[in-house]
C-alpha cells in the first residue's frame, strides 16, 4: 500500500497568513491521482483540490496545490476563519486508496 | 447529487450489521462507489470499493468480514458488516468515485458502535 506522510499534523495560523501542508508518498504517484479534502468539525469531508492542482467546484482561489512524483503540497494563500478544518491528502492511484493522517488548522 | 446512509447503531462484538446508502441526482449505475470510515477523533480510513460493473476491493482490515454490494434498480449501495470488532467503531461514509480516483460526493455518515 502507498503510505502518505502528511505534515505538519497541526498548524496554528493568523487570519491572512499563508499556510502550506506537505504530503509525501512512499512511492511515486501520477499527479492525476493525488487529491485534497477539507473536513470541518462535525461535518463530512469535502473535495477541495483534485489531480494535484485543480480546484473543485465552488472552492475559493486562495486554495491551491502542486507537486509531482512523491512530493505534493497544499496551500492556503490567506487563511480565513472559515478555513478552520482538518485537511487530508489522498491517493487514488492504486488499491488500497489511502489518506494522509491529516493536518488540523486552527486560528491564532 | 445526494447520498444518504442508514442502518448504523450499537452492536455487540461478533454480531452483524448492514449499512445502506441511498443515492439520487445522478446515474448511480454508471459510477463506482466507496465506503470510508472514521473512528472517533481519528483520520479517514478507506474500507471498500465497488465498480460500476460490481467488481470489489477491500481493505485488509475488513477483508473476509465485510461485503460491499449494490442494487442499481434501487439506486442503493450496501455494506454488510460481519464479525464486528470494537476497532470497527466509526462513522461510515459512502462516497462516489470521481474520474481520477477522488471522492467527489460524500454522504453525511452513519455511526456504528461495537460494544458489549
mmCIF file with all atom_site columns, C-alpha atoms in Angstrom:
data_model
loop_
_atom_site.group_PDB
_atom_site.id
_atom_site.type_symbol
_atom_site.label_atom_id
_atom_site.label_alt_id
_atom_site.label_comp_id
_atom_site.label_asym_id
_atom_site.label_entity_id
_atom_site.label_seq_id
_atom_site.pdbx_PDB_ins_code
_atom_site.Cartn_x
_atom_site.Cartn_y
_atom_site.Cartn_z
_atom_site.occupancy
_atom_site.B_iso_or_equiv
_atom_site.pdbx_formal_charge
_atom_site.auth_seq_id
_atom_site.auth_comp_id
_atom_site.auth_asym_id
_atom_site.auth_atom_id
_atom_site.pdbx_PDB_model_num
ATOM 1   C CA . UNK A 1 1   ? 0.000   0.000   0.000   1.00 0.00 ? 1   UNK A CA 1
ATOM 2   C CA . UNK A 1 2   ? 1.142   3.541   -0.715  1.00 0.00 ? 2   UNK A CA 1
ATOM 3   C CA . UNK A 1 3   ? 1.718   5.410   2.541   1.00 0.00 ? 3   UNK A CA 1
ATOM 4   C CA . UNK A 1 4   ? 1.107   9.156   2.552   1.00 0.00 ? 4   UNK A CA 1
ATOM 5   C CA . UNK A 1 5   ? 3.127   11.090  5.121   1.00 0.00 ? 5   UNK A CA 1
ATOM 6   C CA . UNK A 1 6   ? 1.407   14.395  5.754   1.00 0.00 ? 6   UNK A CA 1
ATOM 7   C CA . UNK A 1 7   ? 3.000   17.257  7.671   1.00 0.00 ? 7   UNK A CA 1
ATOM 8   C CA . UNK A 1 8   ? 2.642   19.122  9.848   1.00 0.00 ? 8   UNK A CA 1
ATOM 9   C CA . UNK A 1 9   ? -0.003  17.385  11.923  1.00 0.00 ? 9   UNK A CA 1
ATOM 10  C CA . UNK A 1 10  ? -1.276  20.723  13.148  1.00 0.00 ? 10  UNK A CA 1
ATOM 11  C CA . UNK A 1 11  ? -0.930  24.383  12.260  1.00 0.00 ? 11  UNK A CA 1
ATOM 12  C CA . UNK A 1 12  ? -1.878  27.474  14.242  1.00 0.00 ? 12  UNK A CA 1
ATOM 13  C CA . UNK A 1 13  ? -2.115  30.445  11.907  1.00 0.00 ? 13  UNK A CA 1
ATOM 14  C CA . UNK A 1 14  ? -3.341  34.017  11.961  1.00 0.00 ? 14  UNK A CA 1
ATOM 15  C CA . UNK A 1 15  ? -6.002  35.281  9.607   1.00 0.00 ? 15  UNK A CA 1
ATOM 16  C CA . UNK A 1 16  ? -4.385  36.431  6.392   1.00 0.00 ? 16  UNK A CA 1
ATOM 17  C CA . UNK A 1 17  ? -1.372  34.177  6.845   1.00 0.00 ? 17  UNK A CA 1
ATOM 18  C CA . UNK A 1 18  ? -0.155  31.746  4.195   1.00 0.00 ? 18  UNK A CA 1
ATOM 19  C CA . UNK A 1 19  ? -0.093  28.073  5.186   1.00 0.00 ? 19  UNK A CA 1
ATOM 20  C CA . UNK A 1 20  ? 1.346   25.077  3.382   1.00 0.00 ? 20  UNK A CA 1
ATOM 21  C CA . UNK A 1 21  ? 0.792   21.380  4.002   1.00 0.00 ? 21  UNK A CA 1
ATOM 22  C CA . UNK A 1 22  ? 3.069   18.708  2.579   1.00 0.00 ? 22  UNK A CA 1
ATOM 23  C CA . UNK A 1 23  ? 2.132   15.182  1.535   1.00 0.00 ? 23  UNK A CA 1
ATOM 24  C CA . UNK A 1 24  ? 4.918   12.726  0.720   1.00 0.00 ? 24  UNK A CA 1
ATOM 25  C CA . UNK A 1 25  ? 4.144   9.350   -0.828  1.00 0.00 ? 25  UNK A CA 1
ATOM 26  C CA . UNK A 1 26  ? 6.084   6.156   -0.164  1.00 0.00 ? 26  UNK A CA 1
ATOM 27  C CA . UNK A 1 27  ? 6.199   5.552   -3.927  1.00 0.00 ? 27  UNK A CA 1
ATOM 28  C CA . UNK A 1 28  ? 5.625   7.693   -6.983  1.00 0.00 ? 28  UNK A CA 1
ATOM 29  C CA . UNK A 1 29  ? 2.051   8.638   -7.851  1.00 0.00 ? 29  UNK A CA 1
ATOM 30  C CA . UNK A 1 30  ? 0.737   10.141  -11.043 1.00 0.00 ? 30  UNK A CA 1
ATOM 31  C CA . UNK A 1 31  ? -0.230  13.709  -10.249 1.00 0.00 ? 31  UNK A CA 1
ATOM 32  C CA . UNK A 1 32  ? -3.645  12.932  -11.714 1.00 0.00 ? 32  UNK A CA 1
ATOM 33  C CA . UNK A 1 33  ? -4.409  10.794  -8.685  1.00 0.00 ? 33  UNK A CA 1
ATOM 34  C CA . UNK A 1 34  ? -3.421  12.966  -5.712  1.00 0.00 ? 34  UNK A CA 1
ATOM 35  C CA . UNK A 1 35  ? -6.272  14.859  -4.072  1.00 0.00 ? 35  UNK A CA 1
ATOM 36  C CA . UNK A 1 36  ? -7.000  17.040  -1.038  1.00 0.00 ? 36  UNK A CA 1
ATOM 37  C CA . UNK A 1 37  ? -10.038 17.220  1.264   1.00 0.00 ? 37  UNK A CA 1
ATOM 38  C CA . UNK A 1 38  ? -11.273 19.624  3.900   1.00 0.00 ? 38  UNK A CA 1
ATOM 39  C CA . UNK A 1 39  ? -13.220 18.344  6.897   1.00 0.00 ? 39  UNK A CA 1
ATOM 40  C CA . UNK A 1 40  ? -14.778 20.931  9.172   1.00 0.00 ? 40  UNK A CA 1
ATOM 41  C CA . UNK A 1 41  ? -15.668 19.917  12.744  1.00 0.00 ? 41  UNK A CA 1
ATOM 42  C CA . UNK A 1 42  ? -18.739 17.690  12.843  1.00 0.00 ? 42  UNK A CA 1
ATOM 43  C CA . UNK A 1 43  ? -19.049 17.534  9.049   1.00 0.00 ? 43  UNK A CA 1
ATOM 44  C CA . UNK A 1 44  ? -18.238 15.095  6.289   1.00 0.00 ? 44  UNK A CA 1
ATOM 45  C CA . UNK A 1 45  ? -15.110 15.639  4.170   1.00 0.00 ? 45  UNK A CA 1
ATOM 46  C CA . UNK A 1 46  ? -15.299 17.842  1.104   1.00 0.00 ? 46  UNK A CA 1
ATOM 47  C CA . UNK A 1 47  ? -13.131 17.588  -2.005  1.00 0.00 ? 47  UNK A CA 1
ATOM 48  C CA . UNK A 1 48  ? -11.066 20.771  -2.325  1.00 0.00 ? 48  UNK A CA 1
ATOM 49  C CA . UNK A 1 49  ? -8.288  20.008  -4.805  1.00 0.00 ? 49  UNK A CA 1
ATOM 50  C CA . UNK A 1 50  ? -8.246  17.131  -7.293  1.00 0.00 ? 50  UNK A CA 1
ATOM 51  C CA . UNK A 1 51  ? -5.480  15.881  -9.529  1.00 0.00 ? 51  UNK A CA 1
ATOM 52  C CA . UNK A 1 52  ? -2.845  17.857  -7.602  1.00 0.00 ? 52  UNK A CA 1
ATOM 53  C CA . UNK A 1 53  ? -3.825  21.347  -8.663  1.00 0.00 ? 53  UNK A CA 1
ATOM 54  C CA . UNK A 1 54  ? -7.435  21.643  -9.838  1.00 0.00 ? 54  UNK A CA 1
ATOM 55  C CA . UNK A 1 55  ? -9.919  23.345  -7.540  1.00 0.00 ? 55  UNK A CA 1
ATOM 56  C CA . UNK A 1 56  ? -13.238 21.576  -7.069  1.00 0.00 ? 56  UNK A CA 1
ATOM 57  C CA . UNK A 1 57  ? -16.420 23.426  -7.900  1.00 0.00 ? 57  UNK A CA 1
ATOM 58  C CA . UNK A 1 58  ? -17.012 26.432  -5.691  1.00 0.00 ? 58  UNK A CA 1
ATOM 59  C CA . UNK A 1 59  ? -13.623 26.328  -3.966  1.00 0.00 ? 59  UNK A CA 1
ATOM 60  C CA . UNK A 1 60  ? -12.084 29.788  -3.475  1.00 0.00 ? 60  UNK A CA 1
ATOM 61  C CA . UNK A 1 61  ? -8.955  30.720  -5.376  1.00 0.00 ? 61  UNK A CA 1
ATOM 62  C CA . UNK A 1 62  ? -6.928  31.064  -2.153  1.00 0.00 ? 62  UNK A CA 1
ATOM 63  C CA . UNK A 1 63  ? -6.668  27.259  -2.156  1.00 0.00 ? 63  UNK A CA 1
ATOM 64  C CA . UNK A 1 64  ? -4.046  25.735  -4.422  1.00 0.00 ? 64  UNK A CA 1
ATOM 65  C CA . UNK A 1 65  ? -1.975  22.607  -4.864  1.00 0.00 ? 65  UNK A CA 1
ATOM 66  C CA . UNK A 1 66  ? 1.166   21.496  -6.593  1.00 0.00 ? 66  UNK A CA 1
ATOM 67  C CA . UNK A 1 67  ? 3.637   18.661  -6.822  1.00 0.00 ? 67  UNK A CA 1
ATOM 68  C CA . UNK A 1 68  ? 4.667   15.564  -8.671  1.00 0.00 ? 68  UNK A CA 1
ATOM 69  C CA . UNK A 1 69  ? 6.109   12.105  -8.117  1.00 0.00 ? 69  UNK A CA 1
ATOM 70  C CA . UNK A 1 70  ? 6.292   11.563  -4.372  1.00 0.00 ? 70  UNK A CA 1
ATOM 71  C CA . UNK A 1 71  ? 6.053   15.143  -3.111  1.00 0.00 ? 71  UNK A CA 1
ATOM 72  C CA . UNK A 1 72  ? 2.915   17.256  -3.063  1.00 0.00 ? 72  UNK A CA 1
ATOM 73  C CA . UNK A 1 73  ? 1.779   20.400  -1.309  1.00 0.00 ? 73  UNK A CA 1
ATOM 74  C CA . UNK A 1 74  ? -1.443  22.219  -0.493  1.00 0.00 ? 74  UNK A CA 1
ATOM 75  C CA . UNK A 1 75  ? -1.503  25.950  0.183   1.00 0.00 ? 75  UNK A CA 1
ATOM 76  C CA . UNK A 1 76  ? -3.985  28.448  1.529   1.00 0.00 ? 76  UNK A CA 1
ATOM 77  C CA . UNK A 1 77  ? -2.662  31.820  0.416   1.00 0.00 ? 77  UNK A CA 1
ATOM 78  C CA . UNK A 1 78  ? -4.504  33.898  3.030   1.00 0.00 ? 78  UNK A CA 1
ATOM 79  C CA . UNK A 1 79  ? -6.209  31.961  5.800   1.00 0.00 ? 79  UNK A CA 1
ATOM 80  C CA . UNK A 1 80  ? -9.753  32.956  6.708   1.00 0.00 ? 80  UNK A CA 1
ATOM 81  C CA . UNK A 1 81  ? -11.742 31.988  9.788   1.00 0.00 ? 81  UNK A CA 1
ATOM 82  C CA . UNK A 1 82  ? -13.933 29.633  7.733   1.00 0.00 ? 82  UNK A CA 1
ATOM 83  C CA . UNK A 1 83  ? -10.852 27.592  6.769   1.00 0.00 ? 83  UNK A CA 1
ATOM 84  C CA . UNK A 1 84  ? -10.560 26.091  10.261  1.00 0.00 ? 84  UNK A CA 1
ATOM 85  C CA . UNK A 1 85  ? -10.689 22.368  9.498   1.00 0.00 ? 85  UNK A CA 1
ATOM 86  C CA . UNK A 1 86  ? -8.621  19.248  9.131   1.00 0.00 ? 86  UNK A CA 1
ATOM 87  C CA . UNK A 1 87  ? -7.088  18.713  5.698   1.00 0.00 ? 87  UNK A CA 1
ATOM 88  C CA . UNK A 1 88  ? -6.261  15.307  4.207   1.00 0.00 ? 88  UNK A CA 1
ATOM 89  C CA . UNK A 1 89  ? -4.355  14.219  1.147   1.00 0.00 ? 89  UNK A CA 1
ATOM 90  C CA . UNK A 1 90  ? -5.492  11.056  -0.665  1.00 0.00 ? 90  UNK A CA 1
ATOM 91  C CA . UNK A 1 91  ? -4.154  8.911   -3.452  1.00 0.00 ? 91  UNK A CA 1
ATOM 92  C CA . UNK A 1 92  ? -6.465  7.164   -5.903  1.00 0.00 ? 92  UNK A CA 1
ATOM 93  C CA . UNK A 1 93  ? -3.677  5.687   -7.989  1.00 0.00 ? 93  UNK A CA 1
ATOM 94  C CA . UNK A 1 94  ? -3.692  2.184   -6.576  1.00 0.00 ? 94  UNK A CA 1
ATOM 95  C CA . UNK A 1 95  ? -5.645  -0.029  -4.209  1.00 0.00 ? 95  UNK A CA 1
ATOM 96  C CA . UNK A 1 96  ? -5.985  0.341   -1.356  1.00 0.00 ? 96  UNK A CA 1
ATOM 97  C CA . UNK A 1 97  ? -6.777  4.023   -1.714  1.00 0.00 ? 97  UNK A CA 1
ATOM 98  C CA . UNK A 1 98  ? -5.003  5.747   1.164   1.00 0.00 ? 98  UNK A CA 1
ATOM 99  C CA . UNK A 1 99  ? -5.206  9.010   3.078   1.00 0.00 ? 99  UNK A CA 1
ATOM 100 C CA . UNK A 1 100 ? -2.650  11.069  4.890   1.00 0.00 ? 100 UNK A CA 1
ATOM 101 C CA . UNK A 1 101 ? -3.079  11.337  8.649   1.00 0.00 ? 101 UNK A CA 1
ATOM 102 C CA . UNK A 1 102 ? -4.490  14.842  8.395   1.00 0.00 ? 102 UNK A CA 1
ATOM 103 C CA . UNK A 1 103 ? -3.432  18.385  9.275   1.00 0.00 ? 103 UNK A CA 1
ATOM 104 C CA . UNK A 1 104 ? -5.541  20.312  11.744  1.00 0.00 ? 104 UNK A CA 1
ATOM 105 C CA . UNK A 1 105 ? -5.656  24.035  11.019  1.00 0.00 ? 105 UNK A CA 1
ATOM 106 C CA . UNK A 1 106 ? -6.548  26.361  13.888  1.00 0.00 ? 106 UNK A CA 1
ATOM 107 C CA . UNK A 1 107 ? -6.624  30.125  14.149  1.00 0.00 ? 107 UNK A CA 1
ATOM 108 C CA . UNK A 1 108 ? -4.386  32.071  16.485  1.00 0.00 ? 108 UNK A CA 1
ATOM 109 C CA . UNK B 2 1   ? -26.225 14.592  -6.054  1.00 0.00 ? 1   UNK B CA 1
ATOM 110 C CA . UNK B 2 2   ? -27.282 13.235  -2.708  1.00 0.00 ? 2   UNK B CA 1
ATOM 111 C CA . UNK B 2 3   ? -26.037 10.261  -0.702  1.00 0.00 ? 3   UNK B CA 1
ATOM 112 C CA . UNK B 2 4   ? -27.870 9.223   2.456   1.00 0.00 ? 4   UNK B CA 1
ATOM 113 C CA . UNK B 2 5   ? -26.565 6.479   4.726   1.00 0.00 ? 5   UNK B CA 1
ATOM 114 C CA . UNK B 2 6   ? -28.662 4.465   7.158   1.00 0.00 ? 6   UNK B CA 1
ATOM 115 C CA . UNK B 2 7   ? -28.525 1.316   9.238   1.00 0.00 ? 7   UNK B CA 1
ATOM 116 C CA . UNK B 2 8   ? -25.989 2.253   11.871  1.00 0.00 ? 8   UNK B CA 1
ATOM 117 C CA . UNK B 2 9   ? -26.297 1.657   15.570  1.00 0.00 ? 9   UNK B CA 1
ATOM 118 C CA . UNK B 2 10  ? -24.949 -0.101  18.640  1.00 0.00 ? 10  UNK B CA 1
ATOM 119 C CA . UNK B 2 11  ? -23.997 -3.743  18.143  1.00 0.00 ? 11  UNK B CA 1
ATOM 120 C CA . UNK B 2 12  ? -22.179 -6.323  20.241  1.00 0.00 ? 12  UNK B CA 1
ATOM 121 C CA . UNK B 2 13  ? -18.787 -7.689  19.250  1.00 0.00 ? 13  UNK B CA 1
ATOM 122 C CA . UNK B 2 14  ? -19.099 -10.638 16.880  1.00 0.00 ? 14  UNK B CA 1
ATOM 123 C CA . UNK B 2 15  ? -22.500 -9.547  15.612  1.00 0.00 ? 15  UNK B CA 1
ATOM 124 C CA . UNK B 2 16  ? -23.546 -8.202  12.217  1.00 0.00 ? 16  UNK B CA 1
ATOM 125 C CA . UNK B 2 17  ? -24.972 -5.014  10.757  1.00 0.00 ? 17  UNK B CA 1
ATOM 126 C CA . UNK B 2 18  ? -25.943 -3.892  7.265   1.00 0.00 ? 18  UNK B CA 1
ATOM 127 C CA . UNK B 2 19  ? -25.468 -0.302  6.151   1.00 0.00 ? 19  UNK B CA 1
ATOM 128 C CA . UNK B 2 20  ? -27.290 1.269   3.214   1.00 0.00 ? 20  UNK B CA 1
ATOM 129 C CA . UNK B 2 21  ? -26.511 4.323   1.118   1.00 0.00 ? 21  UNK B CA 1
ATOM 130 C CA . UNK B 2 22  ? -29.358 5.707   -0.955  1.00 0.00 ? 22  UNK B CA 1
ATOM 131 C CA . UNK B 2 23  ? -28.195 7.682   -3.994  1.00 0.00 ? 23  UNK B CA 1
ATOM 132 C CA . UNK B 2 24  ? -30.027 10.293  -6.023  1.00 0.00 ? 24  UNK B CA 1
ATOM 133 C CA . UNK B 2 25  ? -29.321 13.075  -8.504  1.00 0.00 ? 25  UNK B CA 1
ATOM 134 C CA . UNK B 2 26  ? -27.052 11.064  -10.791 1.00 0.00 ? 26  UNK B CA 1
ATOM 135 C CA . UNK B 2 27  ? -26.981 7.844   -12.814 1.00 0.00 ? 27  UNK B CA 1
ATOM 136 C CA . UNK B 2 28  ? -25.994 5.524   -9.961  1.00 0.00 ? 28  UNK B CA 1
ATOM 137 C CA . UNK B 2 29  ? -25.283 2.522   -12.179 1.00 0.00 ? 29  UNK B CA 1
ATOM 138 C CA . UNK B 2 30  ? -22.549 4.422   -14.046 1.00 0.00 ? 30  UNK B CA 1
ATOM 139 C CA . UNK B 2 31  ? -20.356 5.141   -11.027 1.00 0.00 ? 31  UNK B CA 1
ATOM 140 C CA . UNK B 2 32  ? -18.037 3.252   -8.758  1.00 0.00 ? 32  UNK B CA 1
ATOM 141 C CA . UNK B 2 33  ? -18.799 3.727   -5.073  1.00 0.00 ? 33  UNK B CA 1
ATOM 142 C CA . UNK B 2 34  ? -16.762 3.560   -1.889  1.00 0.00 ? 34  UNK B CA 1
ATOM 143 C CA . UNK B 2 35  ? -17.201 3.106   1.839   1.00 0.00 ? 35  UNK B CA 1
ATOM 144 C CA . UNK B 2 36  ? -14.817 5.100   4.030   1.00 0.00 ? 36  UNK B CA 1
ATOM 145 C CA . UNK B 2 37  ? -14.808 5.199   7.825   1.00 0.00 ? 37  UNK B CA 1
ATOM 146 C CA . UNK B 2 38  ? -13.550 7.464   10.571  1.00 0.00 ? 38  UNK B CA 1
ATOM 147 C CA . UNK B 2 39  ? -13.033 6.265   14.118  1.00 0.00 ? 39  UNK B CA 1
ATOM 148 C CA . UNK B 2 40  ? -13.850 8.825   16.829  1.00 0.00 ? 40  UNK B CA 1
ATOM 149 C CA . UNK B 2 41  ? -11.215 11.548  16.823  1.00 0.00 ? 41  UNK B CA 1
ATOM 150 C CA . UNK B 2 42  ? -9.167  9.796   14.144  1.00 0.00 ? 42  UNK B CA 1
ATOM 151 C CA . UNK B 2 43  ? -8.456  10.200  10.438  1.00 0.00 ? 43  UNK B CA 1
ATOM 152 C CA . UNK B 2 44  ? -10.083 8.806   7.316   1.00 0.00 ? 44  UNK B CA 1
ATOM 153 C CA . UNK B 2 45  ? -9.776  5.087   6.587   1.00 0.00 ? 45  UNK B CA 1
ATOM 154 C CA . UNK B 2 46  ? -10.808 3.630   3.227   1.00 0.00 ? 46  UNK B CA 1
ATOM 155 C CA . UNK B 2 47  ? -12.869 0.438   3.625   1.00 0.00 ? 47  UNK B CA 1
ATOM 156 C CA . UNK B 2 48  ? -14.167 -0.916  0.324   1.00 0.00 ? 48  UNK B CA 1
ATOM 157 C CA . UNK B 2 49  ? -14.905 -0.128  -3.313  1.00 0.00 ? 49  UNK B CA 1
ATOM 158 C CA . UNK B 2 50  ? -17.378 -1.479  -5.855  1.00 0.00 ? 50  UNK B CA 1
ATOM 159 C CA . UNK B 2 51  ? -17.086 -0.614  -9.510  1.00 0.00 ? 51  UNK B CA 1
ATOM 160 C CA . UNK B 2 52  ? -19.967 0.129   -11.851 1.00 0.00 ? 52  UNK B CA 1
ATOM 161 C CA . UNK B 2 53  ? -19.643 -3.465  -13.065 1.00 0.00 ? 53  UNK B CA 1
ATOM 162 C CA . UNK B 2 54  ? -19.689 -4.747  -9.445  1.00 0.00 ? 54  UNK B CA 1
ATOM 163 C CA . UNK B 2 55  ? -16.024 -5.623  -9.119  1.00 0.00 ? 55  UNK B CA 1
ATOM 164 C CA . UNK B 2 56  ? -14.964 -5.236  -5.483  1.00 0.00 ? 56  UNK B CA 1
ATOM 165 C CA . UNK B 2 57  ? -11.853 -4.342  -3.493  1.00 0.00 ? 57  UNK B CA 1
ATOM 166 C CA . UNK B 2 58  ? -11.424 -4.366  0.299   1.00 0.00 ? 58  UNK B CA 1
ATOM 167 C CA . UNK B 2 59  ? -9.046  -3.018  2.877   1.00 0.00 ? 59  UNK B CA 1
ATOM 168 C CA . UNK B 2 60  ? -7.041  -5.770  4.551   1.00 0.00 ? 60  UNK B CA 1
ATOM 169 C CA . UNK B 2 61  ? -8.584  -4.908  7.928   1.00 0.00 ? 61  UNK B CA 1
ATOM 170 C CA . UNK B 2 62  ? -12.079 -5.854  6.754   1.00 0.00 ? 62  UNK B CA 1
ATOM 171 C CA . UNK B 2 63  ? -11.410 -8.475  4.087   1.00 0.00 ? 63  UNK B CA 1
ATOM 172 C CA . UNK B 2 64  ? -13.449 -11.605 4.747   1.00 0.00 ? 64  UNK B CA 1
ATOM 173 C CA . UNK B 2 65  ? -15.703 -9.828  7.254   1.00 0.00 ? 65  UNK B CA 1
ATOM 174 C CA . UNK B 2 66  ? -17.312 -7.003  5.249   1.00 0.00 ? 66  UNK B CA 1
ATOM 175 C CA . UNK B 2 67  ? -19.129 -7.255  1.919   1.00 0.00 ? 67  UNK B CA 1
ATOM 176 C CA . UNK B 2 68  ? -19.872 -4.323  -0.358  1.00 0.00 ? 68  UNK B CA 1
ATOM 177 C CA . UNK B 2 69  ? -22.720 -4.653  -2.842  1.00 0.00 ? 69  UNK B CA 1
ATOM 178 C CA . UNK B 2 70  ? -25.072 -2.551  -4.914  1.00 0.00 ? 70  UNK B CA 1
ATOM 179 C CA . UNK B 2 71  ? -28.614 -2.647  -6.262  1.00 0.00 ? 71  UNK B CA 1
ATOM 180 C CA . UNK B 2 72  ? -28.761 -0.408  -9.305  1.00 0.00 ? 72  UNK B CA 1
ATOM 181 C CA . UNK B 2 73  ? -32.536 -0.798  -9.594  1.00 0.00 ? 73  UNK B CA 1
ATOM 182 C CA . UNK B 2 74  ? -32.876 0.711   -6.133  1.00 0.00 ? 74  UNK B CA 1
ATOM 183 C CA . UNK B 2 75  ? -30.003 3.208   -6.501  1.00 0.00 ? 75  UNK B CA 1
ATOM 184 C CA . UNK B 2 76  ? -28.596 1.817   -3.281  1.00 0.00 ? 76  UNK B CA 1
ATOM 185 C CA . UNK B 2 77  ? -25.151 0.831   -2.055  1.00 0.00 ? 77  UNK B CA 1
ATOM 186 C CA . UNK B 2 78  ? -24.717 -1.600  0.817   1.00 0.00 ? 78  UNK B CA 1
ATOM 187 C CA . UNK B 2 79  ? -22.076 -2.668  3.302   1.00 0.00 ? 79  UNK B CA 1
ATOM 188 C CA . UNK B 2 80  ? -22.610 -5.910  5.211   1.00 0.00 ? 80  UNK B CA 1
ATOM 189 C CA . UNK B 2 81  ? -20.517 -5.903  8.369   1.00 0.00 ? 81  UNK B CA 1
ATOM 190 C CA . UNK B 2 82  ? -19.970 -9.322  9.982   1.00 0.00 ? 82  UNK B CA 1
ATOM 191 C CA . UNK B 2 83  ? -17.858 -10.482 12.929  1.00 0.00 ? 83  UNK B CA 1
ATOM 192 C CA . UNK B 2 84  ? -17.688 -6.936  14.197  1.00 0.00 ? 84  UNK B CA 1
ATOM 193 C CA . UNK B 2 85  ? -14.844 -5.849  16.467  1.00 0.00 ? 85  UNK B CA 1
ATOM 194 C CA . UNK B 2 86  ? -14.502 -2.876  18.782  1.00 0.00 ? 86  UNK B CA 1
ATOM 195 C CA . UNK B 2 87  ? -11.998 -1.374  16.345  1.00 0.00 ? 87  UNK B CA 1
ATOM 196 C CA . UNK B 2 88  ? -14.752 -1.183  13.709  1.00 0.00 ? 88  UNK B CA 1
ATOM 197 C CA . UNK B 2 89  ? -16.423 1.557   15.757  1.00 0.00 ? 89  UNK B CA 1
ATOM 198 C CA . UNK B 2 90  ? -16.550 4.556   13.442  1.00 0.00 ? 90  UNK B CA 1
ATOM 199 C CA . UNK B 2 91  ? -18.621 6.867   11.322  1.00 0.00 ? 91  UNK B CA 1
ATOM 200 C CA . UNK B 2 92  ? -19.126 5.135   7.981   1.00 0.00 ? 92  UNK B CA 1
ATOM 201 C CA . UNK B 2 93  ? -19.397 7.313   4.883   1.00 0.00 ? 93  UNK B CA 1
ATOM 202 C CA . UNK B 2 94  ? -20.394 6.306   1.393   1.00 0.00 ? 94  UNK B CA 1
ATOM 203 C CA . UNK B 2 95  ? -18.769 8.295   -1.389  1.00 0.00 ? 95  UNK B CA 1
ATOM 204 C CA . UNK B 2 96  ? -18.916 8.437   -5.150  1.00 0.00 ? 96  UNK B CA 1
ATOM 205 C CA . UNK B 2 97  ? -15.776 7.729   -7.171  1.00 0.00 ? 97  UNK B CA 1
ATOM 206 C CA . UNK B 2 98  ? -14.727 10.579  -9.407  1.00 0.00 ? 98  UNK B CA 1
ATOM 207 C CA . UNK B 2 99  ? -12.898 10.217  -12.697 1.00 0.00 ? 99  UNK B CA 1
ATOM 208 C CA . UNK B 2 100 ? -9.373  10.066  -11.249 1.00 0.00 ? 100 UNK B CA 1
ATOM 209 C CA . UNK B 2 101 ? -9.920  8.185   -8.040  1.00 0.00 ? 101 UNK B CA 1
ATOM 210 C CA . UNK B 2 102 ? -11.135 11.048  -5.924  1.00 0.00 ? 102 UNK B CA 1
ATOM 211 C CA . UNK B 2 103 ? -14.273 11.018  -3.805  1.00 0.00 ? 103 UNK B CA 1
ATOM 212 C CA . UNK B 2 104 ? -16.364 13.782  -5.258  1.00 0.00 ? 104 UNK B CA 1
ATOM 213 C CA . UNK B 2 105 ? -19.560 13.399  -3.248  1.00 0.00 ? 105 UNK B CA 1
ATOM 214 C CA . UNK B 2 106 ? -19.976 12.098  0.297   1.00 0.00 ? 106 UNK B CA 1
ATOM 215 C CA . UNK B 2 107 ? -22.898 11.137  2.465   1.00 0.00 ? 107 UNK B CA 1
ATOM 216 C CA . UNK B 2 108 ? -23.350 12.642  5.908   1.00 0.00 ? 108 UNK B CA 1
ATOM 217 C CA . UNK B 2 109 ? -22.175 9.406   7.534   1.00 0.00 ? 109 UNK B CA 1
ATOM 218 C CA . UNK B 2 110 ? -23.702 6.834   9.864   1.00 0.00 ? 110 UNK B CA 1
ATOM 219 C CA . UNK B 2 111 ? -22.321 5.831   13.257  1.00 0.00 ? 111 UNK B CA 1
ATOM 220 C CA . UNK B 2 112 ? -21.520 2.222   14.060  1.00 0.00 ? 112 UNK B CA 1
ATOM 221 C CA . UNK B 2 113 ? -20.621 1.440   17.672  1.00 0.00 ? 113 UNK B CA 1
ATOM 222 C CA . UNK B 2 114 ? -19.337 -2.009  18.541  1.00 0.00 ? 114 UNK B CA 1
ATOM 223 C CA . UNK B 2 115 ? -19.525 -2.576  22.271  1.00 0.00 ? 115 UNK B CA 1
ATOM 224 C CA . UNK B 2 116 ? -20.809 -5.077  24.783  1.00 0.00 ? 116 UNK B CA 1
#
